[in-house]
Short mmCIF file of C-alpha atoms and ligand atoms in Angstrom, two decimals:
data_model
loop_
_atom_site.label_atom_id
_atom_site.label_comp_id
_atom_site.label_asym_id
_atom_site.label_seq_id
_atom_site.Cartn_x
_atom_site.Cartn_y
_atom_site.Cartn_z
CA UNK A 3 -9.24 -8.96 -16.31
CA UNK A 4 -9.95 -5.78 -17.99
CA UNK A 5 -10.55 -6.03 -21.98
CA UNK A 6 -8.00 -6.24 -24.27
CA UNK A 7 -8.59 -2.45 -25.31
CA UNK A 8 -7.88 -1.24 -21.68
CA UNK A 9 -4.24 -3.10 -21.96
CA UNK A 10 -3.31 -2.09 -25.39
CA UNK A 11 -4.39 1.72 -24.67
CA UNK A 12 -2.27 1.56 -21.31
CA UNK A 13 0.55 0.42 -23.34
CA UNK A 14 0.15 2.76 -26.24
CA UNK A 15 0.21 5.83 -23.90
CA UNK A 16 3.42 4.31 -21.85
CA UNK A 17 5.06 4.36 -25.85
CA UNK A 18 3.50 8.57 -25.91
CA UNK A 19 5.21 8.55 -23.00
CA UNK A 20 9.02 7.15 -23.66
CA UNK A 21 11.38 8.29 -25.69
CA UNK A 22 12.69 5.51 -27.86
CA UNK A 23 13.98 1.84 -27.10
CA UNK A 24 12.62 -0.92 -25.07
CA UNK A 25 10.09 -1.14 -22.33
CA UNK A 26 10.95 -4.13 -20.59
CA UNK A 27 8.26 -5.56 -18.07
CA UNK A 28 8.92 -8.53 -15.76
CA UNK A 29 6.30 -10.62 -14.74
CA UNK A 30 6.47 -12.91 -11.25
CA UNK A 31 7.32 -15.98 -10.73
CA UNK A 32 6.14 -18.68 -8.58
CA UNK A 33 7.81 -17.69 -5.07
CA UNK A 34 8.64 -21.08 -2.74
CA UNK A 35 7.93 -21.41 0.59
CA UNK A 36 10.14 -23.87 1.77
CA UNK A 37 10.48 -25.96 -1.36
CA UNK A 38 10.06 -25.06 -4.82
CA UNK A 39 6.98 -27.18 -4.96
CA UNK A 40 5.21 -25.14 -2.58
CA UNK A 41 4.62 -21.64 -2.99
CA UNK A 42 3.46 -18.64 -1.41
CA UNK A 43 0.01 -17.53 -3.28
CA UNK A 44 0.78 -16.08 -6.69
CA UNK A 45 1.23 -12.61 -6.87
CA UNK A 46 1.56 -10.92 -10.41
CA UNK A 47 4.03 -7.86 -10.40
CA UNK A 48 1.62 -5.10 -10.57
CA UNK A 49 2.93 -2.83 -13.79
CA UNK A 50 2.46 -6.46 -15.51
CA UNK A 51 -0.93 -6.85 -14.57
CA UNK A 52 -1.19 -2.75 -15.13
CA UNK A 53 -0.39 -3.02 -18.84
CA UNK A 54 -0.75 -6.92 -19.63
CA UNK A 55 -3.13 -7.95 -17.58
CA UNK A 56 -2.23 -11.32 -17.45
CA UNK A 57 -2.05 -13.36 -13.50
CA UNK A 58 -0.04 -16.00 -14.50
CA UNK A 59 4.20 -16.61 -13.64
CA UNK A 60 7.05 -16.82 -15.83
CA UNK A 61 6.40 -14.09 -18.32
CA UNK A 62 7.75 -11.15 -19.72
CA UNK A 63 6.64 -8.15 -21.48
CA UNK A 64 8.31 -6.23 -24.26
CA UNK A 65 6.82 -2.65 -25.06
CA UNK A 66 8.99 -1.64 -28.47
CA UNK A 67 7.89 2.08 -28.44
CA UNK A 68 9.90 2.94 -32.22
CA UNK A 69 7.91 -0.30 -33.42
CA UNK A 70 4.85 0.37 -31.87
CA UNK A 71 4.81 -4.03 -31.24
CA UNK A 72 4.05 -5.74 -27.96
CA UNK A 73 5.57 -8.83 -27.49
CA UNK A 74 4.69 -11.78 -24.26
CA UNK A 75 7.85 -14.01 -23.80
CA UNK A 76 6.72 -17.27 -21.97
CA UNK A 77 6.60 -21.27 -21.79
CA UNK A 78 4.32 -23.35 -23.00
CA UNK A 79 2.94 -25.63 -20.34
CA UNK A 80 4.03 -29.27 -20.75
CA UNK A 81 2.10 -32.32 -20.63
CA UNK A 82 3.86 -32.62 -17.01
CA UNK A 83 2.94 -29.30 -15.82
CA UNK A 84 -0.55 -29.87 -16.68
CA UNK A 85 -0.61 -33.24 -14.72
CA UNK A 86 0.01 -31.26 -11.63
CA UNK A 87 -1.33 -27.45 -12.61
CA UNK A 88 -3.72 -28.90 -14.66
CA UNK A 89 -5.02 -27.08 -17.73
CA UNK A 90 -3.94 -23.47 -18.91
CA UNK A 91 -4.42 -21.85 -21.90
CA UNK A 92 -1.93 -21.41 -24.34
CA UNK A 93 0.59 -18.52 -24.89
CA UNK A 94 -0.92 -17.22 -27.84
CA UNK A 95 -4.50 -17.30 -26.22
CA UNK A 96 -2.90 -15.83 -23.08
CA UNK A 97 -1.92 -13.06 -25.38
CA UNK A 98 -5.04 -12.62 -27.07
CA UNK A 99 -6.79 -11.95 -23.41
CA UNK A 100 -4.26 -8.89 -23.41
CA UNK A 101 -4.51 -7.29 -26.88
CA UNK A 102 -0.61 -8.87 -27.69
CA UNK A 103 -0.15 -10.58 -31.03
CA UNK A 104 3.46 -11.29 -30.84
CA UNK A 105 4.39 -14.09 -28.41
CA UNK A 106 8.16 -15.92 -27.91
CA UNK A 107 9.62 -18.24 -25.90
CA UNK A 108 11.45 -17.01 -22.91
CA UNK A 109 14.20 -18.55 -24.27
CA UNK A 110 14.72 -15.73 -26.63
CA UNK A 111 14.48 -12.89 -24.08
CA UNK A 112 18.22 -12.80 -24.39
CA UNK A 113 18.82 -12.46 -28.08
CA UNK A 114 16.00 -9.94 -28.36
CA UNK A 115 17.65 -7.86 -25.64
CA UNK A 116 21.33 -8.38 -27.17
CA UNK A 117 20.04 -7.52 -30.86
CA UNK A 118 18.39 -4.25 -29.59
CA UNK A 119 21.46 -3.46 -27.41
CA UNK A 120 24.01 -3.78 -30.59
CA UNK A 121 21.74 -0.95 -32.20
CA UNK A 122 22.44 0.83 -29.34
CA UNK A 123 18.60 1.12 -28.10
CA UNK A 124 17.62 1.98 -24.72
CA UNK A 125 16.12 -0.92 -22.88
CA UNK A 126 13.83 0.80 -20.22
CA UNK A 127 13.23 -1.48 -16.96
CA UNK A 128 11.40 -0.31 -13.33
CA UNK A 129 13.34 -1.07 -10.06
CA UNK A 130 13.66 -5.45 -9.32
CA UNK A 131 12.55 -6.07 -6.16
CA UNK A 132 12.70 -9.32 -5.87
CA UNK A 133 16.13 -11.43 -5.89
CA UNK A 134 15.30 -13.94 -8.95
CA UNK A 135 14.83 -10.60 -10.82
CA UNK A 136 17.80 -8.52 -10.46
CA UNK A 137 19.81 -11.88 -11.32
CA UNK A 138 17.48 -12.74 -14.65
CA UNK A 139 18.23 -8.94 -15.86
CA UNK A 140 22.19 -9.07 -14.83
CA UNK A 141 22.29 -12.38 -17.11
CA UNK A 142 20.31 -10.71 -19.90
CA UNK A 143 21.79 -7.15 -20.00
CA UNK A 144 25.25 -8.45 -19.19
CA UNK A 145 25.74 -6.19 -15.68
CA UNK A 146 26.62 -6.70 -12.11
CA UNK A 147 23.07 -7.36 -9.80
CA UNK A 148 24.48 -4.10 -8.17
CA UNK A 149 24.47 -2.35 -11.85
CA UNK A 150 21.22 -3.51 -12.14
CA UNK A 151 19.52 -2.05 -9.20
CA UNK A 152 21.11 1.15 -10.47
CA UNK A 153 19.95 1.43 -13.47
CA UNK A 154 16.05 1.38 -13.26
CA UNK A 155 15.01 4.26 -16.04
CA UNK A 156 13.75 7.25 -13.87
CA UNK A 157 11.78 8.08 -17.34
CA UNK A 158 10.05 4.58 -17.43
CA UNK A 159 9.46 4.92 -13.66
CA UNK A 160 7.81 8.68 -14.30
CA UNK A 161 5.77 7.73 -17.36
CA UNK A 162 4.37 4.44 -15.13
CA UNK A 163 3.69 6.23 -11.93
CA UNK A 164 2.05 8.83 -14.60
CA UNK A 165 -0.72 6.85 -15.59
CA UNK A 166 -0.82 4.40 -12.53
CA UNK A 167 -1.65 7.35 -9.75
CA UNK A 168 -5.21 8.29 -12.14
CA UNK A 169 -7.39 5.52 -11.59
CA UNK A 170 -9.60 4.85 -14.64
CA UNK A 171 -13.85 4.33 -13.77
CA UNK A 172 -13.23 0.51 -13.95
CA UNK A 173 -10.36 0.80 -11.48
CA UNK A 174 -12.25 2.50 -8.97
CA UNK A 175 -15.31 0.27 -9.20
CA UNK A 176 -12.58 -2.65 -8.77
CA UNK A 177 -11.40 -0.55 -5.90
CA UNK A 178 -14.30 -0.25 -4.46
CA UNK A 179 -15.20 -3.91 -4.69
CA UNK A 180 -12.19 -4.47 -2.41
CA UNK A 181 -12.87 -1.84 -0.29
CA UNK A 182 -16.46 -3.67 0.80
CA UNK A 183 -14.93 -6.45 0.89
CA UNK A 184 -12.35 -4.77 3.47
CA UNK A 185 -15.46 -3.12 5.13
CA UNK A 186 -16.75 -6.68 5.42
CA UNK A 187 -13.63 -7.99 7.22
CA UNK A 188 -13.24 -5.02 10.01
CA UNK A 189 -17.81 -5.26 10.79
CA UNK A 190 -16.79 -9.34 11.04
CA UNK A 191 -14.08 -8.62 13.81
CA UNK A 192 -16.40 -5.94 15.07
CA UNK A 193 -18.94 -7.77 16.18
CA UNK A 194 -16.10 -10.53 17.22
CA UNK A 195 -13.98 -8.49 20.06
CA UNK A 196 -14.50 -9.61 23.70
CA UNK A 197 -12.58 -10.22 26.75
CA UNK A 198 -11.20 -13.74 26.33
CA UNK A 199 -11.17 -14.41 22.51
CA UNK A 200 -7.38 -13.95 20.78
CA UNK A 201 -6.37 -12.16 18.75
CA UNK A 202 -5.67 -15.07 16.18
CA UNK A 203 -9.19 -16.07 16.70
CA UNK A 204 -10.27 -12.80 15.11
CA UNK A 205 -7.43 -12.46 12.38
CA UNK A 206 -8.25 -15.76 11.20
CA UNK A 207 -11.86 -14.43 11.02
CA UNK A 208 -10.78 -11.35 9.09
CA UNK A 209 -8.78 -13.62 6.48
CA UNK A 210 -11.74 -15.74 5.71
CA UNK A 211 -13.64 -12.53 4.47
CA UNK A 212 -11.27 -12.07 1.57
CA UNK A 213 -10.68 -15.56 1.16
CA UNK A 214 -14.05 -16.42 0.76
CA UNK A 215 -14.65 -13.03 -1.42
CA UNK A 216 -12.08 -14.72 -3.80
CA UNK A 217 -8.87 -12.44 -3.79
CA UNK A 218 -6.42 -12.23 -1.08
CA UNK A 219 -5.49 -9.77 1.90
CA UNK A 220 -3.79 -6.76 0.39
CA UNK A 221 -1.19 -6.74 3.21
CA UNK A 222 -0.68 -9.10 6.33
CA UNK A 223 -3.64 -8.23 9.22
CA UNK A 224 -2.82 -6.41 11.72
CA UNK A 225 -4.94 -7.55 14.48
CA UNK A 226 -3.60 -6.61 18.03
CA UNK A 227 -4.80 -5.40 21.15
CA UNK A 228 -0.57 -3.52 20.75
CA UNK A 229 -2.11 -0.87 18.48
CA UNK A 230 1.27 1.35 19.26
CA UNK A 231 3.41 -1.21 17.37
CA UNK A 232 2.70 0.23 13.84
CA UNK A 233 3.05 -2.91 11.55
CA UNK A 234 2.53 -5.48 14.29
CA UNK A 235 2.11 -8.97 12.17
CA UNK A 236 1.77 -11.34 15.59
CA UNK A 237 -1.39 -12.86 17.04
CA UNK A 238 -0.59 -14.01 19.74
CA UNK A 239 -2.49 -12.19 22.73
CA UNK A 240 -5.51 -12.80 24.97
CA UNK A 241 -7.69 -9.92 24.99
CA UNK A 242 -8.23 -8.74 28.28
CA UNK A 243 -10.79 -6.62 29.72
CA UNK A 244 -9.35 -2.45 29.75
CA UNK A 245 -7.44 -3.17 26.55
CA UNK A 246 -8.48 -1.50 22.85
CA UNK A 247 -8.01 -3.72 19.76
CA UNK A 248 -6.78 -2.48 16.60
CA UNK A 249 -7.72 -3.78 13.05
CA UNK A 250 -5.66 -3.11 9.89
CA UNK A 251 -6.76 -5.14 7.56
CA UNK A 252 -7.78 -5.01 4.15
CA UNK A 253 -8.68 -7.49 1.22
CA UNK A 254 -7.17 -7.48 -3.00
CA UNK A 255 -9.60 -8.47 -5.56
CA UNK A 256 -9.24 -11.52 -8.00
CA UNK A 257 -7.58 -8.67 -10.12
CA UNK A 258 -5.32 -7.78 -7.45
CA UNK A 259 -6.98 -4.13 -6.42
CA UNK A 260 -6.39 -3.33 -2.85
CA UNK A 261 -8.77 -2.04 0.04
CA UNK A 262 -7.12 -1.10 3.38
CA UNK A 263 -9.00 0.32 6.63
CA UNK A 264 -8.12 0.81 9.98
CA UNK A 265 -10.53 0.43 13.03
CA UNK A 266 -10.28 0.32 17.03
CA UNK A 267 -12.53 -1.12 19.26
CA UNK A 268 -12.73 -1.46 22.66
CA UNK A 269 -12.56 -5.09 23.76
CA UNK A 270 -15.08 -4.30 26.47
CA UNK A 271 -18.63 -2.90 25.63
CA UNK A 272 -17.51 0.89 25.97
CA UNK A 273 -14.18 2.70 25.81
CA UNK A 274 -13.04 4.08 29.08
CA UNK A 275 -12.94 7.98 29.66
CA UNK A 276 -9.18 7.99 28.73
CA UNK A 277 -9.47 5.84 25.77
CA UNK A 278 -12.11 8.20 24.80
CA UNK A 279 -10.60 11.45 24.69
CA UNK A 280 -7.81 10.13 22.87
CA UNK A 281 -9.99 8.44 20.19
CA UNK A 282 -11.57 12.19 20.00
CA UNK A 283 -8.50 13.93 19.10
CA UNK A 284 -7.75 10.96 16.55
CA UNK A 285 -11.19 11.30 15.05
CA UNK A 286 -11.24 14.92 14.84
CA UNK A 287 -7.54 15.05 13.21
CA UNK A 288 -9.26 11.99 10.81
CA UNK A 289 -12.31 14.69 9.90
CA UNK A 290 -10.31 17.21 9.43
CA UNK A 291 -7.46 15.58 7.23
CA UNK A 292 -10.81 14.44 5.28
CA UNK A 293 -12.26 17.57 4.88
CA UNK A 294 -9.67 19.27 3.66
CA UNK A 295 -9.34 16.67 0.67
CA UNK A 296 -9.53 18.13 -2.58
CA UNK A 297 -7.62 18.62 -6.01
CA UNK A 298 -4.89 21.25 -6.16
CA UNK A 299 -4.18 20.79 -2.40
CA UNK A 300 -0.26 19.13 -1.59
CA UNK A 301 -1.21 16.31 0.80
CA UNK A 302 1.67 17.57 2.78
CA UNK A 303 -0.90 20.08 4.10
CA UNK A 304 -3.37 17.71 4.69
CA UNK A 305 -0.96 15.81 7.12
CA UNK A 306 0.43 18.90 8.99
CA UNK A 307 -3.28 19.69 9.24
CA UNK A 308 -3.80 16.53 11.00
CA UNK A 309 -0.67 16.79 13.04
CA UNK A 310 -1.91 20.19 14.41
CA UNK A 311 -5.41 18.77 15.51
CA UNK A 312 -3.26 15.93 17.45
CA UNK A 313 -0.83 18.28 18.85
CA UNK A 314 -3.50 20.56 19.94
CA UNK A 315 -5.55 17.42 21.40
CA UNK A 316 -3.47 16.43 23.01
CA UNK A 317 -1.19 19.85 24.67
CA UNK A 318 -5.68 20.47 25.71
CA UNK A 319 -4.85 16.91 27.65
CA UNK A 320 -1.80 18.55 28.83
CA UNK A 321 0.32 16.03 27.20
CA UNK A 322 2.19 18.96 24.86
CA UNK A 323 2.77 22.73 25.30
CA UNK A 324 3.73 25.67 23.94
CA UNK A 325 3.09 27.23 20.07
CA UNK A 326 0.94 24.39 18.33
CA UNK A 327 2.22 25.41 15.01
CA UNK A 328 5.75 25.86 15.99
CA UNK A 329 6.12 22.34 17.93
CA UNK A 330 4.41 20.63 14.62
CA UNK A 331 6.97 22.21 12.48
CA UNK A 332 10.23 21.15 14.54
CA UNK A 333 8.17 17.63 14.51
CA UNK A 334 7.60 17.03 18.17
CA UNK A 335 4.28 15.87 17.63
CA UNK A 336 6.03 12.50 15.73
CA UNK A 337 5.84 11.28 19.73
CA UNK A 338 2.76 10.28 19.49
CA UNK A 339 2.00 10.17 15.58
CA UNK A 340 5.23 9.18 13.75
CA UNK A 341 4.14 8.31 10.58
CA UNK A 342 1.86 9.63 7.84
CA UNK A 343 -1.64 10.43 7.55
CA UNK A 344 -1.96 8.44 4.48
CA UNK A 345 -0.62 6.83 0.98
CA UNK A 346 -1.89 6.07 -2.71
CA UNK A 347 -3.89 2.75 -2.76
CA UNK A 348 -4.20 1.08 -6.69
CA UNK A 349 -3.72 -2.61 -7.12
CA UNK A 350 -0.63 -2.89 -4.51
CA UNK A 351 -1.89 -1.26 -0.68
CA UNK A 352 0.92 1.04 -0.99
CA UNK A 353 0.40 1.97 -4.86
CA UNK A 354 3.90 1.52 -6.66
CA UNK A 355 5.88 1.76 -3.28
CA UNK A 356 8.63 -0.59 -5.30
CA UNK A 357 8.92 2.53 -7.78
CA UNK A 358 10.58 4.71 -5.29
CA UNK A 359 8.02 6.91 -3.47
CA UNK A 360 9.92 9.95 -4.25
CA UNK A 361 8.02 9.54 -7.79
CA UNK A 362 4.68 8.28 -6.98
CA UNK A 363 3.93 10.68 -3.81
CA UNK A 364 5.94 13.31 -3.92
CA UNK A 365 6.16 13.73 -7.65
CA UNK A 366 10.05 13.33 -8.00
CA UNK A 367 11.06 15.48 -5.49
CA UNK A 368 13.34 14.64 -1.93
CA UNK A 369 11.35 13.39 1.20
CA UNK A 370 12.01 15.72 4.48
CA UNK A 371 14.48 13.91 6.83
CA UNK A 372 12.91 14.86 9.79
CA UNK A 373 11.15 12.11 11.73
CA UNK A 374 7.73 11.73 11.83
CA UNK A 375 7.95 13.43 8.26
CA UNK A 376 10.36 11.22 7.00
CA UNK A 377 7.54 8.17 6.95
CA UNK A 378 4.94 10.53 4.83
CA UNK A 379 4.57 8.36 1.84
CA UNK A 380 2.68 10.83 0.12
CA UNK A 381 2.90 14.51 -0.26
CA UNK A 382 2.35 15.72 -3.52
CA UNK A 383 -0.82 18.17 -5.01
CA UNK A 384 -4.28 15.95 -5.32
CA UNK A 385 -5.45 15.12 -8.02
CA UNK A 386 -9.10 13.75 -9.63
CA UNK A 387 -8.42 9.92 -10.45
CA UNK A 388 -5.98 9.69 -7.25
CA UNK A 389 -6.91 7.27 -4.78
CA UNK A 390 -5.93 7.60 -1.24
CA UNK A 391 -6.03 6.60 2.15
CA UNK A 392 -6.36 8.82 5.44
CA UNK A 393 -5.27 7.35 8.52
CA UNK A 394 -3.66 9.68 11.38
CA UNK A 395 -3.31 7.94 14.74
CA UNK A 396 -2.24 8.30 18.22
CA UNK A 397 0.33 6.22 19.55
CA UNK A 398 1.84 5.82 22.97
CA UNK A 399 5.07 4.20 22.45
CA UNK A 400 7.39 3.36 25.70
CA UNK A 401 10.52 2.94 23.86
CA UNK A 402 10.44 6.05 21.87
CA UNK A 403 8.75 8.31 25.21
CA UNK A 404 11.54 6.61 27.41
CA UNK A 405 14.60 7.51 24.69
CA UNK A 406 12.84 11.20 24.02
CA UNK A 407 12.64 11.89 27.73
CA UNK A 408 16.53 10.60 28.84
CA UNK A 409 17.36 12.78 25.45
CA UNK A 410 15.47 15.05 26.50
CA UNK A 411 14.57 15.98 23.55
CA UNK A 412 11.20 18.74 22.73
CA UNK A 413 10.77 19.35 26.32
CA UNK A 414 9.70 23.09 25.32
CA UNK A 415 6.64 21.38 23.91
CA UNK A 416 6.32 17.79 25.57
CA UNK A 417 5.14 17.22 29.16
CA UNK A 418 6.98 14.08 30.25
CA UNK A 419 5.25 13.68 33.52
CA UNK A 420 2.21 13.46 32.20
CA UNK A 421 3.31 11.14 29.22
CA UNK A 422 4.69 9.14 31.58
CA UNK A 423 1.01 8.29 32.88
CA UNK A 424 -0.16 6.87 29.74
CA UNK A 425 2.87 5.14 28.86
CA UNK A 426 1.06 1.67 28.86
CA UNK A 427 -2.38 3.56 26.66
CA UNK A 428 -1.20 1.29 23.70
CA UNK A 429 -2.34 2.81 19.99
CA UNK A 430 -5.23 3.82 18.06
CA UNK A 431 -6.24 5.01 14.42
CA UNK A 432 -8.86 4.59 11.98
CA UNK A 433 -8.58 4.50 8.03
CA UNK A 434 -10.83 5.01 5.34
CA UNK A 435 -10.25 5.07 1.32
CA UNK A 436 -10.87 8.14 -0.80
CA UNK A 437 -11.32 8.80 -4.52
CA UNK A 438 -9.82 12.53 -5.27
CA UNK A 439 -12.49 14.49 -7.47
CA UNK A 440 -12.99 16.95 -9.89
CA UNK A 441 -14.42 19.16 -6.58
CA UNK A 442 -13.36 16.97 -3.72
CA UNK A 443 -13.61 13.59 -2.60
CA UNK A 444 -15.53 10.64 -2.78
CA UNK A 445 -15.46 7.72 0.34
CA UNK A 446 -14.94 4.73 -1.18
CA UNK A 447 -17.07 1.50 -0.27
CA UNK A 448 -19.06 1.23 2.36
CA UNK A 449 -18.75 3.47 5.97
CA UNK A 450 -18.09 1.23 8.52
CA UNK A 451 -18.55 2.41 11.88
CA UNK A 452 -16.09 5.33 13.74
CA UNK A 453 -17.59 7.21 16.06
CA UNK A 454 -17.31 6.14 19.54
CA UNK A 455 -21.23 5.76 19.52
CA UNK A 456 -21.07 3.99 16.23
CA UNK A 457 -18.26 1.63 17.27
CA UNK A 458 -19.82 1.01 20.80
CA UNK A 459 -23.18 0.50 19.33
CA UNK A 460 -21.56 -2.49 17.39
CA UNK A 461 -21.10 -4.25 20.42
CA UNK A 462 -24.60 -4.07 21.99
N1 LIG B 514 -2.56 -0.63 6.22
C1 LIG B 514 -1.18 -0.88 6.22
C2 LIG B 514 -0.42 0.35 5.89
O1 LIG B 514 -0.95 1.30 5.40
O2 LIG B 514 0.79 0.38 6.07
MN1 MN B 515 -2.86 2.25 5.03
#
């Protein structure tokens, strides 16, 4: 962890930041996998570890802002617990790592909360997302679970996405760590991809990197030779001579900072001609999205940008038509890239996404409707400290071309005939993690390979 200085600072400016009351801060807990005695890997929520710090379940923080006191609520391990867990230190030393002199047993959570309640104090908590913790704050504040989930404090949310979005010099060399690491895993399955391998061979491949690094994946791999299906978690394919394989994949520290990059390679020595032109138009939207990174500059732009260079890739292919401009702003573009060009990346992969991404990309305002638009995690101005990904892609999709032609929906700008042709072209992108500068951008970690020379030479 960070020193104890970087935690109590954090939580100093969250008390600048909120009015009066209670700043109430849930740790995890252990989550089971099938039985209680057998649990996932532990994850710490990440505005605990933000502002305490501490990777360990069961505990809670209490930010009094009035009082200007921290307080950890927690157990003490027994002599049970430590046959099995072995060792831990103590609550109070636990603490100490975190600049917190007050500690409590959980036990008392309830009281506290009850006692500041009957002095009619605010008791500030972000949005539960997990089960066990709507029910612990429905006991504790007296409310229904569906209360609960509304009453997250939009000001608590604000004043943590606040500090959270500017990454600090030690959280971008943490970053960065993870992003090497991440670079790591993608030339590993690089030099891996061949007809006749699987794709579990490779994933398993990619997992060792960060296991062996010592953290975790940020995210579950996405290693599939299906690059169309966007978040496509099974393994389970040959690959076969023709085919591209796509890698999203990236590792999490010890600390529990995130790295995420994309790559596509082809599974034989060279991309075909077709896969090649589309990789092109990806890579030129990627370049351009990139180049047009700096502060002051709503990353809504940035992704419209990148929409135009597909749309006008691709109606060059013959695969759209008509006004460029016009058939990106009514969104028919979204057939063949309907998601975003990128997100905030901090210590979860998608930073704060459990916050409500109305706050932490598009600064509290509404998200368009409009598909395509409507999965654009992140639109707000840049700015220095913000860490983000760029990732536009080209996907050929049979389900959504098949619905989109019997609706037929965009036809002034889509050519269905020729879609038609490249219905079984599968999916491509490539993603790379930028710092936002004073004047511009920084690529964080180390390149790894994406031009179609620099990919192919990977697999001479
Ligand atoms: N790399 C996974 C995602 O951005 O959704
Ligand atoms: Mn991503």
């Amino acid at each position: 962890m960070f020193s104890a200085n970087t935690y109590k600072e954090r939580r100093q400016r969250l008390r600048t930041q909120v009015s009066s009351g209670l700043i109430l801060l849930l740790g995890n807990d252990e989550s089971p996998m099938n039985y209680r005695d057998n649990p996932y890997p532990f994850r710490q929520d990440s505005s605990f570890l933000y502002f305490f710090g501490l990777s360990y379940p069961g505990l809670v923080g209490v930010i009094d802002v009035e009082e200007g006191r921290d307080i950890i609520l927690g157990r003490e391990l027994t002599v049970e617990d430590i046959v099995w867990m072995g060792k831990q230190p103590s609550l109070e030393e636990k603490c100490a790592r975190a600049g917190v002199k007050g500690t409590l047993p959980l036990t008392d959570i309830k009281n506290l909360l009850a006692a500041a309640r009957l002095r009619k104090r605010p008791i500030h908590f972000l949005p539960p997302y997990r089960c066990e913790h709507i029910l612990k704050l429905s006991d504790w504040l007296e409310m229904t679970p569906e209360q609960v989930e509304k009453s997250a404090s939009v000001e608590l949310i604000t004043a943590v996405v606040d500090q959270r979005n500017k990454k600090t010099p030690e959280e971008i060399e943490e970053i960065e760590k993870a992003v090497d690491i991440s670079a790591d895993m993608h030339l590993t399955a690089m030099r891996m991809v061949r007809p006749g391998i699987t794709e579990a061979e490779i994933a398993a491949a990619v997992h060792q990197v960060a296991l062996a690094a010592g953290g975790q994946l940020s995210f579950p791999i996405i290693a599939t030779v299906n690059g169309q299906i966007l978040h496509n978690h099974s393994h389970d394919n040959i690959l076969q001579s023709g085919q591209m394989f796509l890698l999203d994949a990236g590792a999490e520290t010890a600390m529990g900072y995130a790295g995420d990059l994309s790559s596509t390679i082809p599974v034989d020595k060279h991309f075909t001609s077709r896969q090649k032109e589309i990789y092109q138009i990806c890579l030129e939207a990627h370049e351009a999205a990139i180049a047009a990174l700096q502060p002051g500059v709503p990353f809504k732009n940035i992704h419209l940008l990148a929409c135009r260079v597909i749309a006008q890739g691709l109606k060059d292919m013959g695969f759209m038509k008509g006004d460029v401009e016009e058939a990106v702003a009514a969104g028919a573009h979204a057939l063949f890239f309907p998601c975003g060009t990128g997100h905030m990346m901090g210590l979860d992969v998608h930073d704060m996404e459990n916050l409500g991404e109305k706050y932490v990309g598009y600064g509290g305002k509404e998200k368009s409707t409009q598909f395509g638009l409507k999965s654009l995690r992140l639109a707000r101005e840049l700015e220095p400290g913000f860490v983000i990904t760029i990732e536009p892609g080209i996907y050929f999709i049979p389900e959504l071309i098949d619905m989109w032609k019997a609706e037929a929906k965009f036809t002034q700008f889509i050519n269905y005939d020729k879609v038609e042709t490249y219905k079984d072209f599968g999916g491509l992108r490539n993603e790379e993690d930028f710092l936002i500068t004073e004047d511009g951008y920084r690529l964080l970690g180390k390149p790894i390979p994406k031009t179609i020379e620099e990919v192919e030479a990977m697999k001479a």
